[in-house]
Coordinates of C-alpha atoms in Angstrom, one line a residue:
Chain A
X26 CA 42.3 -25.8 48.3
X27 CA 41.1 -22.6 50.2
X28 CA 38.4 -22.2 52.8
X29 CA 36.4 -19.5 53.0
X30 CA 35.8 -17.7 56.6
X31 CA 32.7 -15.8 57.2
X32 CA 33.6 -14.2 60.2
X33 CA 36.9 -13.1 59.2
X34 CA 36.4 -11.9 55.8
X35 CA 39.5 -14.0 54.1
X36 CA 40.2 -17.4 52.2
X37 CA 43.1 -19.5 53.4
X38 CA 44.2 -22.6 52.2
X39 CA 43.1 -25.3 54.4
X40 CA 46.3 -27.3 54.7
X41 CA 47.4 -24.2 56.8
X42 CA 44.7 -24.2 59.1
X43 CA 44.5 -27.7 59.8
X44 CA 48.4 -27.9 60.1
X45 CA 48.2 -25.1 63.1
X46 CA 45.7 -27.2 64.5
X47 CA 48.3 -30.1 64.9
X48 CA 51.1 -28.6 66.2
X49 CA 49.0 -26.5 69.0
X50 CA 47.1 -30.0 69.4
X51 CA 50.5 -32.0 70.3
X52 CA 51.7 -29.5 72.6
X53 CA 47.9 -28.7 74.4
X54 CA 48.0 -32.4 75.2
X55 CA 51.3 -33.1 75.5
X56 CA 51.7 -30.1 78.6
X57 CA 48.0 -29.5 79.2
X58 CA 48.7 -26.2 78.4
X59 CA 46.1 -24.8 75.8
X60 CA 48.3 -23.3 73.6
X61 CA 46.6 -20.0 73.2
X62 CA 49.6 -18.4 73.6
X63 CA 50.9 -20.2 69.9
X64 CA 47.9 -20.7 68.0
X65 CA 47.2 -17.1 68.2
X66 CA 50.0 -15.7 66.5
X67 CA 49.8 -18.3 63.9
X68 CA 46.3 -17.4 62.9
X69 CA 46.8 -13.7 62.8
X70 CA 50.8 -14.3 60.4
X71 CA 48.4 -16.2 58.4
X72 CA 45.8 -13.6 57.5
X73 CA 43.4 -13.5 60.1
X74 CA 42.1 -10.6 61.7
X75 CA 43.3 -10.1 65.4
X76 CA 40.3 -10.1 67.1
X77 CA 38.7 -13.2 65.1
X78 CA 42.1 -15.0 66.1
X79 CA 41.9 -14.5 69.5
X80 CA 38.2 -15.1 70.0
X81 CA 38.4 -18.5 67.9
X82 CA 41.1 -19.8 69.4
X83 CA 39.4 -19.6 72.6
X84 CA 36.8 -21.8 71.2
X85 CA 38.7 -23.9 69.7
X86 CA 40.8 -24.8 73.1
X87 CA 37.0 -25.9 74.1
X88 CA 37.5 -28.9 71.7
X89 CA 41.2 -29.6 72.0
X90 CA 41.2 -29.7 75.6
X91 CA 38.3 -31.9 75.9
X92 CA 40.3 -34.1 73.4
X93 CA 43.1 -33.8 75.7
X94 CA 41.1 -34.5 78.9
X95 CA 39.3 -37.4 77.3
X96 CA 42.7 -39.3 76.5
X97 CA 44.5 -38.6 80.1
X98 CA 40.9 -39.7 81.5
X99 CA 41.1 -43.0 79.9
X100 CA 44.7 -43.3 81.3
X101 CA 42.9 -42.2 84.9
X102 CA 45.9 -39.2 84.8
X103 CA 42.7 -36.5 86.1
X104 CA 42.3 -35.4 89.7
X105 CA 38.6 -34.3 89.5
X106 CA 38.2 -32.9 93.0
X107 CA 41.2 -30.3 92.0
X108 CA 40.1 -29.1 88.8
X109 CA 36.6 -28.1 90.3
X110 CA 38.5 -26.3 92.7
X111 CA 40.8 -24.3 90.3
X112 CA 37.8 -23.5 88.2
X113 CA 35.2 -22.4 90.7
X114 CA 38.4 -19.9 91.9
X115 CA 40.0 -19.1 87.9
X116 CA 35.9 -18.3 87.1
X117 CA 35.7 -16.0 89.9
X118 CA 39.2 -14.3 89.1
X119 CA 38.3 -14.3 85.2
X120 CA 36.0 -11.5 86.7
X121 CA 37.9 -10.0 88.7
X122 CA 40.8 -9.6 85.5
X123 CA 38.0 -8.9 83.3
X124 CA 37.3 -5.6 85.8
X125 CA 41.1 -4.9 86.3
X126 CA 41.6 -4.8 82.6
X127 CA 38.7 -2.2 81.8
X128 CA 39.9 0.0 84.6
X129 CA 44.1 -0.3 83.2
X130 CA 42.5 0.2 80.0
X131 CA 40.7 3.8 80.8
X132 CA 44.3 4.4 82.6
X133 CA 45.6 4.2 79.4
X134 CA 48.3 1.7 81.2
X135 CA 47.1 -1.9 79.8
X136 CA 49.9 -2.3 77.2
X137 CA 52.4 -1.5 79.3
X138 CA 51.3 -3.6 82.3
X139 CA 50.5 -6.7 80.1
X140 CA 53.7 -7.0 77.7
X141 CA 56.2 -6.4 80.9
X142 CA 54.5 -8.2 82.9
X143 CA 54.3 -11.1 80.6
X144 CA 57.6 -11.1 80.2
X145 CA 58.5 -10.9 83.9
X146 CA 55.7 -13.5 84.6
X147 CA 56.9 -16.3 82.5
X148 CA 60.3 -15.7 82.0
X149 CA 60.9 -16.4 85.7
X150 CA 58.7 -19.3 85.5
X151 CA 60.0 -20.8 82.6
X152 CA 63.2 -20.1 84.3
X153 CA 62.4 -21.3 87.9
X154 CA 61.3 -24.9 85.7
X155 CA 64.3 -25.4 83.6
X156 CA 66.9 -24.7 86.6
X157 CA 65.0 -26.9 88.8
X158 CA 65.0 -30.0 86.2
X159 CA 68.3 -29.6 85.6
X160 CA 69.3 -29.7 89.2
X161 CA 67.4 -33.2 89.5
X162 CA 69.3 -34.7 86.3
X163 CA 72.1 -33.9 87.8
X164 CA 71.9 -35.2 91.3
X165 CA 69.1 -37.9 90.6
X166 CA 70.5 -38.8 87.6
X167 CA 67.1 -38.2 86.0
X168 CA 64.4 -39.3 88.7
X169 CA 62.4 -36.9 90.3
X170 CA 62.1 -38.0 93.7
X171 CA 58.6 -38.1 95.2
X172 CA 59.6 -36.8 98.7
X173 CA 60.6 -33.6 96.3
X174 CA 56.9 -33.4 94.9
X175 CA 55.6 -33.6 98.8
X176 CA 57.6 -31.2 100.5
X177 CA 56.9 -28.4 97.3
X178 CA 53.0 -28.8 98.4
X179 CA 52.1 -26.3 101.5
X180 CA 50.7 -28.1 103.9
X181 CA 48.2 -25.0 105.6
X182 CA 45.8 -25.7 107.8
X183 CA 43.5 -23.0 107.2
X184 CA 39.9 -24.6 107.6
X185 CA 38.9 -26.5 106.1
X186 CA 41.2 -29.2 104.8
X187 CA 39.8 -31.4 102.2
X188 CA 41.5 -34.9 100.9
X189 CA 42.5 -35.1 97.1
X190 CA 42.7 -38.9 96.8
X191 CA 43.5 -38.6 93.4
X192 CA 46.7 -36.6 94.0
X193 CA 47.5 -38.1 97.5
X194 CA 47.5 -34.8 99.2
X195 CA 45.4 -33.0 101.9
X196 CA 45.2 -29.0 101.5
X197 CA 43.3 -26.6 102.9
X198 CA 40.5 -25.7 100.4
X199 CA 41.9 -22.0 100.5
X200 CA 45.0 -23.0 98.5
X201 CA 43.6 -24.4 95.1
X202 CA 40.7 -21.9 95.4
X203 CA 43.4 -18.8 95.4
X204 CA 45.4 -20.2 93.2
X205 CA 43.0 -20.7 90.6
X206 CA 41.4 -17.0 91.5
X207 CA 45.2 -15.9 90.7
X208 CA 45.8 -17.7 87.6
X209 CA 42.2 -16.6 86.4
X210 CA 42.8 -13.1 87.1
X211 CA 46.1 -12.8 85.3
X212 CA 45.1 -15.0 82.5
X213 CA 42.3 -12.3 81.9
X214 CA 44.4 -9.7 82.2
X215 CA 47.1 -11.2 79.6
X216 CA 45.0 -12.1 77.3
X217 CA 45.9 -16.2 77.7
X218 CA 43.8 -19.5 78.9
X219 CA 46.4 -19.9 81.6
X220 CA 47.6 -22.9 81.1
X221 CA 51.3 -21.9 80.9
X222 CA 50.8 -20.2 84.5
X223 CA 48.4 -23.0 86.2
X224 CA 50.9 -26.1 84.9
X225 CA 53.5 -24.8 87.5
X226 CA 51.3 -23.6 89.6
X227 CA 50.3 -27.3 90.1
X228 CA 53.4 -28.7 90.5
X229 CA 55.5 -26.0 92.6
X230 CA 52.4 -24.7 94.6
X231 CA 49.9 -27.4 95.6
X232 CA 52.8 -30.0 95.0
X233 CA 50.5 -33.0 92.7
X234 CA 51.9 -35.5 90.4
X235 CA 52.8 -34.5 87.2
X236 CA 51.6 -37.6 85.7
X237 CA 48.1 -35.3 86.9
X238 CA 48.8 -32.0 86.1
X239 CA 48.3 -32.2 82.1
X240 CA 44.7 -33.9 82.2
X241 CA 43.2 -32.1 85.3
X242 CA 44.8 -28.4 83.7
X243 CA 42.9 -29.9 80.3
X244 CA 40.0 -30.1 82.1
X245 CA 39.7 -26.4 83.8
X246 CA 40.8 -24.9 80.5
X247 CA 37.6 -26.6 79.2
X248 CA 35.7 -24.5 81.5
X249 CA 37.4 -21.4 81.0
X250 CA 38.0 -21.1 77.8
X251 CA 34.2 -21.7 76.8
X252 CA 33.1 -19.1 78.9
X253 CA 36.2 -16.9 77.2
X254 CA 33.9 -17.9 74.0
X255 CA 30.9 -17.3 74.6
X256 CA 32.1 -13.9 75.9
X257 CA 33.4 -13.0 73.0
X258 CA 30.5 -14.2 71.1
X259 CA 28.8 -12.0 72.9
X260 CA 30.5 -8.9 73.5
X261 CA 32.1 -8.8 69.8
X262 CA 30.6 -11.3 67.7
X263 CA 34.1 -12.3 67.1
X264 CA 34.0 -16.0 66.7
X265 CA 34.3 -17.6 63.2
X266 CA 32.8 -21.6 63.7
X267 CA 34.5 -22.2 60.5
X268 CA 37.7 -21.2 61.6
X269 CA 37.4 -23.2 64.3
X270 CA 36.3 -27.1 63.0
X271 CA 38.9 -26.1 60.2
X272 CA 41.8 -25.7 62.7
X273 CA 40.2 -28.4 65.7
X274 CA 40.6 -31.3 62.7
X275 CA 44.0 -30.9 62.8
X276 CA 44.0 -30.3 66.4
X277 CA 42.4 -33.6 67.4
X278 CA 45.1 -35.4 64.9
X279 CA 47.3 -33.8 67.2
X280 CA 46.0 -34.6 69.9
X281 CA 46.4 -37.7 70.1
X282 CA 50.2 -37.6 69.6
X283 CA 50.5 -35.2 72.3
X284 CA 49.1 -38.0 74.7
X285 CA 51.2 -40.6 73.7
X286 CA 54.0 -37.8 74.5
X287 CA 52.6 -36.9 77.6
X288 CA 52.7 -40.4 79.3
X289 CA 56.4 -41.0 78.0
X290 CA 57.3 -38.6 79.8
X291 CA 58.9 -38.2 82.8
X292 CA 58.5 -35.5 85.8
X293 CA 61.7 -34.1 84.6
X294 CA 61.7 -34.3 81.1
X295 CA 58.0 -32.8 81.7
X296 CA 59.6 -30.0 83.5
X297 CA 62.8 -29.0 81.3
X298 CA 60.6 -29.0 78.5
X299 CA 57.8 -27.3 79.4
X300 CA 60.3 -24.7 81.2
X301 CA 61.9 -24.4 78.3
X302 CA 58.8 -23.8 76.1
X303 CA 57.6 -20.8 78.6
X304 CA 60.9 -19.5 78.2
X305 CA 60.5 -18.7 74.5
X306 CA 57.3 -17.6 74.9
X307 CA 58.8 -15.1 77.5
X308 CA 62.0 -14.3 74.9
X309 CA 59.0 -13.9 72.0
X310 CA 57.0 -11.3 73.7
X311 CA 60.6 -9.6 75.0
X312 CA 61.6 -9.2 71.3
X313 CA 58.0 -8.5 70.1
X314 CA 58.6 -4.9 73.0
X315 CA 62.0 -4.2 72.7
X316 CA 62.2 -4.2 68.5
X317 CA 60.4 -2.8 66.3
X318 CA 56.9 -4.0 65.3
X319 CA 56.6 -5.2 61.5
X320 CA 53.2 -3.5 61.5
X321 CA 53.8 0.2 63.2
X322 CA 49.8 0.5 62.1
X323 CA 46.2 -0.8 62.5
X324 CA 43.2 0.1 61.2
X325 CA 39.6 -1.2 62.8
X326 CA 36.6 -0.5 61.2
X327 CA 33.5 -0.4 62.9
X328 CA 29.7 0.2 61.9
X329 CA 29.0 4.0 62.8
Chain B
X18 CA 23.4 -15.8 40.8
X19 CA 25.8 -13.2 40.9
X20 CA 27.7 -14.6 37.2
X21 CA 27.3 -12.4 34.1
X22 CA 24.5 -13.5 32.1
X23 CA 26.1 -13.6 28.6
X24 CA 22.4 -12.6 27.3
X25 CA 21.2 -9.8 29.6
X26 CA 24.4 -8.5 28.2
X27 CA 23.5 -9.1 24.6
X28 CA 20.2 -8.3 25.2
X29 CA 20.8 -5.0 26.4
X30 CA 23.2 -4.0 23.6
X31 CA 20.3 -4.7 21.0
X32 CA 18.0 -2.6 23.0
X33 CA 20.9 0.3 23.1
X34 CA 21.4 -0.6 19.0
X35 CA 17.3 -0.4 18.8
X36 CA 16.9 3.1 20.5
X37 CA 19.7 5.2 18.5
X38 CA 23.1 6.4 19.4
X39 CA 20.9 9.5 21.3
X40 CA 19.1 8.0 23.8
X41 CA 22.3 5.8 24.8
X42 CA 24.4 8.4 25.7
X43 CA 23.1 8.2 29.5
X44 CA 22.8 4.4 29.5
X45 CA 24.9 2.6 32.0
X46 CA 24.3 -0.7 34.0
X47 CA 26.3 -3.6 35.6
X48 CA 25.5 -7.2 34.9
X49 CA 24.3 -7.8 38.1
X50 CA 23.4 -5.6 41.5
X51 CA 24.5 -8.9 43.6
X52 CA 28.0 -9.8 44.5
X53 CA 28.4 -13.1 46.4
X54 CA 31.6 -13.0 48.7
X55 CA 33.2 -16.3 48.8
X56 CA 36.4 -18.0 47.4
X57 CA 35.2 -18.1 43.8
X58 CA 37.0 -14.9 41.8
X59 CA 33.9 -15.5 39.3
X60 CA 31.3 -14.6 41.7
X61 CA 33.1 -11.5 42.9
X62 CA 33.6 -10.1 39.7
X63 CA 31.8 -6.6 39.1
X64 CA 30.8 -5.5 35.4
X65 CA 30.1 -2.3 34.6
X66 CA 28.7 -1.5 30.9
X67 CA 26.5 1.5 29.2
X68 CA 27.2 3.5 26.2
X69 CA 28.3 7.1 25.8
X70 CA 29.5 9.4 23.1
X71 CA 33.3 8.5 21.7
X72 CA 34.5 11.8 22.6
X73 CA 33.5 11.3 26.4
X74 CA 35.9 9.7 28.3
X75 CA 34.6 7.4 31.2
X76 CA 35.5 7.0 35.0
X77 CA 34.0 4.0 37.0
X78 CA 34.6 4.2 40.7
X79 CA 33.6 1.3 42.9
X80 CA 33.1 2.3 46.8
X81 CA 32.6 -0.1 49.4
X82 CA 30.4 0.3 52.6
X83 CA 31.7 3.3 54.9
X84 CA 32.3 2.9 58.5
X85 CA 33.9 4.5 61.1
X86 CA 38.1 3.5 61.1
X87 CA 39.9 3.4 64.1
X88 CA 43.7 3.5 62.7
X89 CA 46.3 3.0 66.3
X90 CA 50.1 4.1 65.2
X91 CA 52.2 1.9 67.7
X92 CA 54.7 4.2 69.8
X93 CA 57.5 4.1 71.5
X94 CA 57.2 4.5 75.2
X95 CA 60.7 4.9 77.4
X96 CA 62.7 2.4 75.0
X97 CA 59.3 -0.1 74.9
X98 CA 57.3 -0.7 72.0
X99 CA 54.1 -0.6 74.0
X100 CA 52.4 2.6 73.2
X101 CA 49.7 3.6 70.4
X102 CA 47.8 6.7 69.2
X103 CA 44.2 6.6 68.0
X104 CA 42.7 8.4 65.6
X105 CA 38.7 7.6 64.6
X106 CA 37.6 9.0 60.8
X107 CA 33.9 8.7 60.3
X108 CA 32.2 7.6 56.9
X109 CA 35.5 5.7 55.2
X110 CA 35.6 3.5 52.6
X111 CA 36.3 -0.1 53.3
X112 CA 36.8 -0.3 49.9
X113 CA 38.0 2.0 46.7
X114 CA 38.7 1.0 43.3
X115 CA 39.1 3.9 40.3
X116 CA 39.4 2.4 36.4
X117 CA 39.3 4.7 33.5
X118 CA 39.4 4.7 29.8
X119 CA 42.6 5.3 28.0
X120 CA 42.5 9.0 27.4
X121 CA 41.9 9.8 30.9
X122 CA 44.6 11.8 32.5
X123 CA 46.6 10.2 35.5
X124 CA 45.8 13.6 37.6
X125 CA 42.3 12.8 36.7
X126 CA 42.4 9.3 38.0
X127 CA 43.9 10.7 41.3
X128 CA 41.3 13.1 41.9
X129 CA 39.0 10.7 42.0
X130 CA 41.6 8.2 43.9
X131 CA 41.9 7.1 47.2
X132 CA 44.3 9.6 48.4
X133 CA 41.8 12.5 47.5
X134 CA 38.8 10.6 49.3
X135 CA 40.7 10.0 52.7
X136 CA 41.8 13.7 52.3
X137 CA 37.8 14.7 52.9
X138 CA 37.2 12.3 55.4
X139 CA 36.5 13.7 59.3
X140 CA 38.4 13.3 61.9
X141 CA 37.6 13.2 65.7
X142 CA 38.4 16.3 67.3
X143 CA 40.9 15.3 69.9
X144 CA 43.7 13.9 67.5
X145 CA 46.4 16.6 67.0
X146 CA 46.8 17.7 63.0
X147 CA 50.1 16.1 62.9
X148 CA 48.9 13.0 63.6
X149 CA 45.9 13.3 61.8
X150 CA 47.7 13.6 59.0
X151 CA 50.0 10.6 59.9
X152 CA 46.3 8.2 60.7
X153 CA 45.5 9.7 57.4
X154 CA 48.3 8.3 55.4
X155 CA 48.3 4.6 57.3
X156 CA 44.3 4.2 56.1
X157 CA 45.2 4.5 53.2
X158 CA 48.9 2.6 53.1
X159 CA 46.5 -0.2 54.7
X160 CA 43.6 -0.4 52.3
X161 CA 46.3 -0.7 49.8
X162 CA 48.3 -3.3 51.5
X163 CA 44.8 -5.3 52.2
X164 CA 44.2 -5.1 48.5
X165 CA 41.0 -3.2 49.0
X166 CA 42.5 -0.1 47.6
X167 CA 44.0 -1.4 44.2
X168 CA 45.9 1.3 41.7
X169 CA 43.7 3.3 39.8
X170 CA 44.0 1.7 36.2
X171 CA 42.8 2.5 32.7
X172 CA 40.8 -0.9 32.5
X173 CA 37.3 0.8 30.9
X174 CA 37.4 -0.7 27.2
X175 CA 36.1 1.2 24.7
X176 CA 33.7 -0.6 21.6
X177 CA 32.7 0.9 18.2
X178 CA 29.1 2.6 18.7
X179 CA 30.1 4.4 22.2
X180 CA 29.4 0.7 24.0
X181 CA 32.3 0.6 26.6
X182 CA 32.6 -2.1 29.5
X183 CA 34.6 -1.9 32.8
X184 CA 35.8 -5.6 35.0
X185 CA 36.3 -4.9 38.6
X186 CA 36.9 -7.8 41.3
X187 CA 36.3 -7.2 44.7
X188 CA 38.7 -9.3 47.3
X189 CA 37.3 -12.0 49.6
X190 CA 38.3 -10.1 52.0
X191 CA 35.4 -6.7 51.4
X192 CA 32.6 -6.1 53.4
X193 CA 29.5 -7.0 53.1
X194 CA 27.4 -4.5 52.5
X195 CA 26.2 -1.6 50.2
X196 CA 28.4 -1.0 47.4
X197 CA 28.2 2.5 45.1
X198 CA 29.1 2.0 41.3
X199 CA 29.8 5.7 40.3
X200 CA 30.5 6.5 36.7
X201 CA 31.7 9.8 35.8
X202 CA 31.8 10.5 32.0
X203 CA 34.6 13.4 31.0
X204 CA 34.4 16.5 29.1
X205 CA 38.0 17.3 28.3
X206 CA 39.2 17.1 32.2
X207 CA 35.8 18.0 34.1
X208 CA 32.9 15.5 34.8
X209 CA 30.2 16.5 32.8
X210 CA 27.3 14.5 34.8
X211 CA 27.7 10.9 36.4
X212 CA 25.7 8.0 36.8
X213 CA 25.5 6.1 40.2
X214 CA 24.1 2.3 41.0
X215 CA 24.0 0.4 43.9
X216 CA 24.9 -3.2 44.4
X217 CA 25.3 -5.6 47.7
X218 CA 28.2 -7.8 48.4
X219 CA 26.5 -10.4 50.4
X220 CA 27.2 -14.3 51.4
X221 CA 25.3 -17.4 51.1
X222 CA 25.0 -20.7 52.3
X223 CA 26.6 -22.1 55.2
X224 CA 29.0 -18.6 55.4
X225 CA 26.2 -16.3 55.2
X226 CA 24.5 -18.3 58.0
X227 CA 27.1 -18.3 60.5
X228 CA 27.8 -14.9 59.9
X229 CA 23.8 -14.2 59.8
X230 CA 24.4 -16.0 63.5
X231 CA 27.0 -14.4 64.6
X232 CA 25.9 -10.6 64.6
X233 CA 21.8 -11.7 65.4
X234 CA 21.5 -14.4 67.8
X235 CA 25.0 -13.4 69.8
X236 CA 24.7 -15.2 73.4
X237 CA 23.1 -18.4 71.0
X238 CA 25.4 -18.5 68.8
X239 CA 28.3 -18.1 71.8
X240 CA 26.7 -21.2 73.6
X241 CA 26.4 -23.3 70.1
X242 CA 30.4 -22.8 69.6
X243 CA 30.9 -24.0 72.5
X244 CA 28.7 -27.0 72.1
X245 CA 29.7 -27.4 68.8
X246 CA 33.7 -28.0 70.1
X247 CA 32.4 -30.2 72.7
X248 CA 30.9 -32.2 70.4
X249 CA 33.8 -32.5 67.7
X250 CA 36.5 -32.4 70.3
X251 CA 34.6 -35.9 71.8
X252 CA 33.5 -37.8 68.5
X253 CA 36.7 -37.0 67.1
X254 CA 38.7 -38.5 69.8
X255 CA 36.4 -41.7 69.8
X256 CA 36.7 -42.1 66.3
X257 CA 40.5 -41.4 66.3
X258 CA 40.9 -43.8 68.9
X259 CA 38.4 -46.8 67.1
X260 CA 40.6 -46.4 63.8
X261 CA 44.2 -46.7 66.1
X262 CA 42.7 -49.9 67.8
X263 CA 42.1 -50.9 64.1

């Protein structure tokens, strides 16, 4: 059974789509990561057009994160005061990396700086996470200890400091604000929702729970990644609603498993995994420089 | 509809029978000047028909809407895979399908080919020949590999009384847009005149809408997406989570 895509100018079977949808929808609410960084790929091995991939799948995290955040809400796993914070700064630094891009672009340097520093980026993140859970298995014997969590969050006292009940902690409002300006700013630069850099950014910078970090990440990417949309609704008329309900079915199947995963896990399991999960995103974009691309050519046409 | 009507077909072979074998000679039509575009082969099926003397032989070339192509060529850049040229052409076919009757000659066909189209088409000034050449070759590799470019075959079937018909499907994946049906008829190897029709490749129903959407009502159509997700991404949950309590 094929389903035909407007936007993207190509019938796929339907199976496929919704099947993508699952497996991004597991690990989106599983991590709280949005899983642009899979999802995109998939869509464009099976058939559709890069832009329309990338665009839609933006859209799409609208509805799977929601899911996501709607679950972990239920469970009270959300710390609402933080996610405003990250997305007032990732909004303003979505500009910011919006500018930065257009200006690498005329360079003529936006390839280079966005596949090595991807690489760079997550491979020592993804690195930083797996050596760090494996150094608590093996003194803790598997606990993460919460004095560890604590002493990870910094503690300024840059004016003014505002109480996250939610996470237990008391930061100056400078921290989450520049945080999320950072990860905004890179994730417009890369290309990505940001989840993969915000989730550690949570836990090694501003030092919350991790029982948190899945459903209040969930709930910026909301944010973001509709404005991503409607940018790209805008700017490119790139977004194929089809594509989208077809591959957010299967996505909302998904889920719901992810959830269920998410709050079996523990902080260290949580960590090793999701380190582990950067870390072949980093080795996939290392292999997709270094060798040799299996399409040496695109073509783009345009009205003109 | 876009199907072939089995009587307009019928019904214009009696009027060709009624008028005389002189006055068909320059007849040619297709069964219908709309194309709809969606995952039905039937309704993407073009076909071409007409009449001509049995000792012309018949080319029918079906080009898709032109636009300007932007083909990148990925380089190599100090041992990195990160690199690509650009070269633009102006006016190319998005799509290019050649079929010919059987005593067409396969030079013939590739004169009117692909190959010999891109040839002609214009390049931005900048690009250096070499790689001109090179952006060139990868259009056309690409239509090909995209199916929008299929081999040029001898598919035009001939009938007793000059009557000859031609089938050609265009992919789900074409343009929408205007479409040029040009048939050449052959004197030995040279086209003695041609005939030329246009048809649209358009979508309907819920396709055409969202694409109609899409390129008209932009920011709207940006905002409903994301409404739209909102909206599926909550009642699915709810419902997901009423039939696990069940």
């Amino acid at each position: 059974m094929e389903v035909y895509l407007p936007i993207a100018q190509v019938s796929l079977p339907l199976p496929g789509l919704v099947g993508i949808g699952f497996v991004v929808g597991v690990l989106s609410a599983a991590f709280g990561v949005g899983g642009g960084f899979l999802i995109t790929p998939l869509l464009i091995f099976a058939g559709v057009p890069p832009i329309v991939a990338v665009a839609s799948s933006a859209n799409q995290l609208v509805g799977i994160s929601l899911s996501g955040f709607v679950a972990h809400f239920r469970a009270r796993r959300v710390d609402f005061r933080m996610a405003a914070c990250l997305t007032c700064g990732g909004l303003a630094g979505s500009l910011l990396g919006v500018a930065a891009t257009a200006a690498l672009r005329r360079a003529g340097l936006f390839d280079v700086f966005v596949a090595t520093g991807y690489v760079v980026l997550l491979g020592v993140v993804g690195s930083l996470m797996v050596a760090q859970g494996a150094r608590t298995v093996l003194r803790r014997g598997g606990h993460q200890s919460k004095a560890a969590s604590r002493n990870a969050a910094w503690s300024w006292a840059l004016p003014p400091l505002i109480d996250f009940p939610a996470s237990s902690l008391r930061l100056s409002l400078a921290l989450p604000l520049g945080v999320g300006f950072l990860i905004g700013a890179l994730a417009a630069l890369l290309g990505v929702g940001g989840g993969f850099l915000v989730v550690p950014a949570m836990i090694h910078l501003l030092g919350m729970p991790t029982r948190l970090v899945p459903g209040t990440s969930l709930l910026q990417t909301v944010f973001i990644a509709a404005a991503a949309t409607i940018l790209n609704a805008w700017s490119n008329a790139s977004v194929d609603a089809i594509l989208v309900v077809t591959v957010l079915v299967g996505g909302l199947m998904g889920a719901q498993l992810g959830s269920v995963i998410a709050g079996r896990l523990g902080g260290t399991a949580f960590n090793v995994l999701l380190g582990a999960l950067i870390f072949v995103v980093a080795l996939r974009m290392s292999l997709e420089i270094f060798l040799p691309p299996a399409q040496l050519v695109s073509v783009e046409f345009v009205k003109g | 509809m876009a199907r072939t009507h089995p009587f307009a077909l019928a019904g214009f072979l009696a009027a060709l029978a009624a008028h005389g074998p002189a006055a068909a000679e320059s007849m040619v039509d297709v069964a219908s000047r709309i194309l709809i575009l969606n995952g039905d082969p039937e309704s993407r099926e073009l076909v071409v028909f007409g009449t001509t003397s049995p000792a012309e032989e018949i080319v029918v070339r079906v080009i898709g809407p032109e636009r300007a192509a932007g083909v990148s060529i990925r380089r190599r850049l100090l041992g990195l895979w990160v690199g690509a040229e650009t070269v633009r052409f102006s006016g190319a076919p998005t799509f290019h399908a050649v079929s010919g009757s059987l005593g067409v000659r396969d030079a013939t066909l590739e004169e009117f080919g692909l190959r010999a189209e891109v040839s002609q088409l214009r390049a931005d000034r900048l690009a250096r020949p070499s790689l001109t050449a090179e952006a060139r070759g990868a259009l056309y590799e690409q239509l090909r590999q995209a199916g929008l470019a299929p081999e040029p075959r001898r598919s035009v079937l001939r009938r007793e009384g000059g009557f000859f018909r031609a089938k050609i499907q265009l992919p789900p994946n074409s343009m929408v847009g205007r479409y040029q049906v040009i048939v050449d008829f052959l004197d030995g190897v040279r086209s003695s005149r041609s005939e030329v029709i246009g048809i649209d490749a358009v979508q309907i129903g819920t396709g055409a809408y969202v694409s109609r959407m899409a390129h008209d009502h932009r920011l709207a159509y940006g905002f409903g997406c994301v409404t739209g997700a909102l909206f599926l991404g909550l009642l699915g949950t709810l419902t997901l989570n009423r039939l696990a309590r069940a």
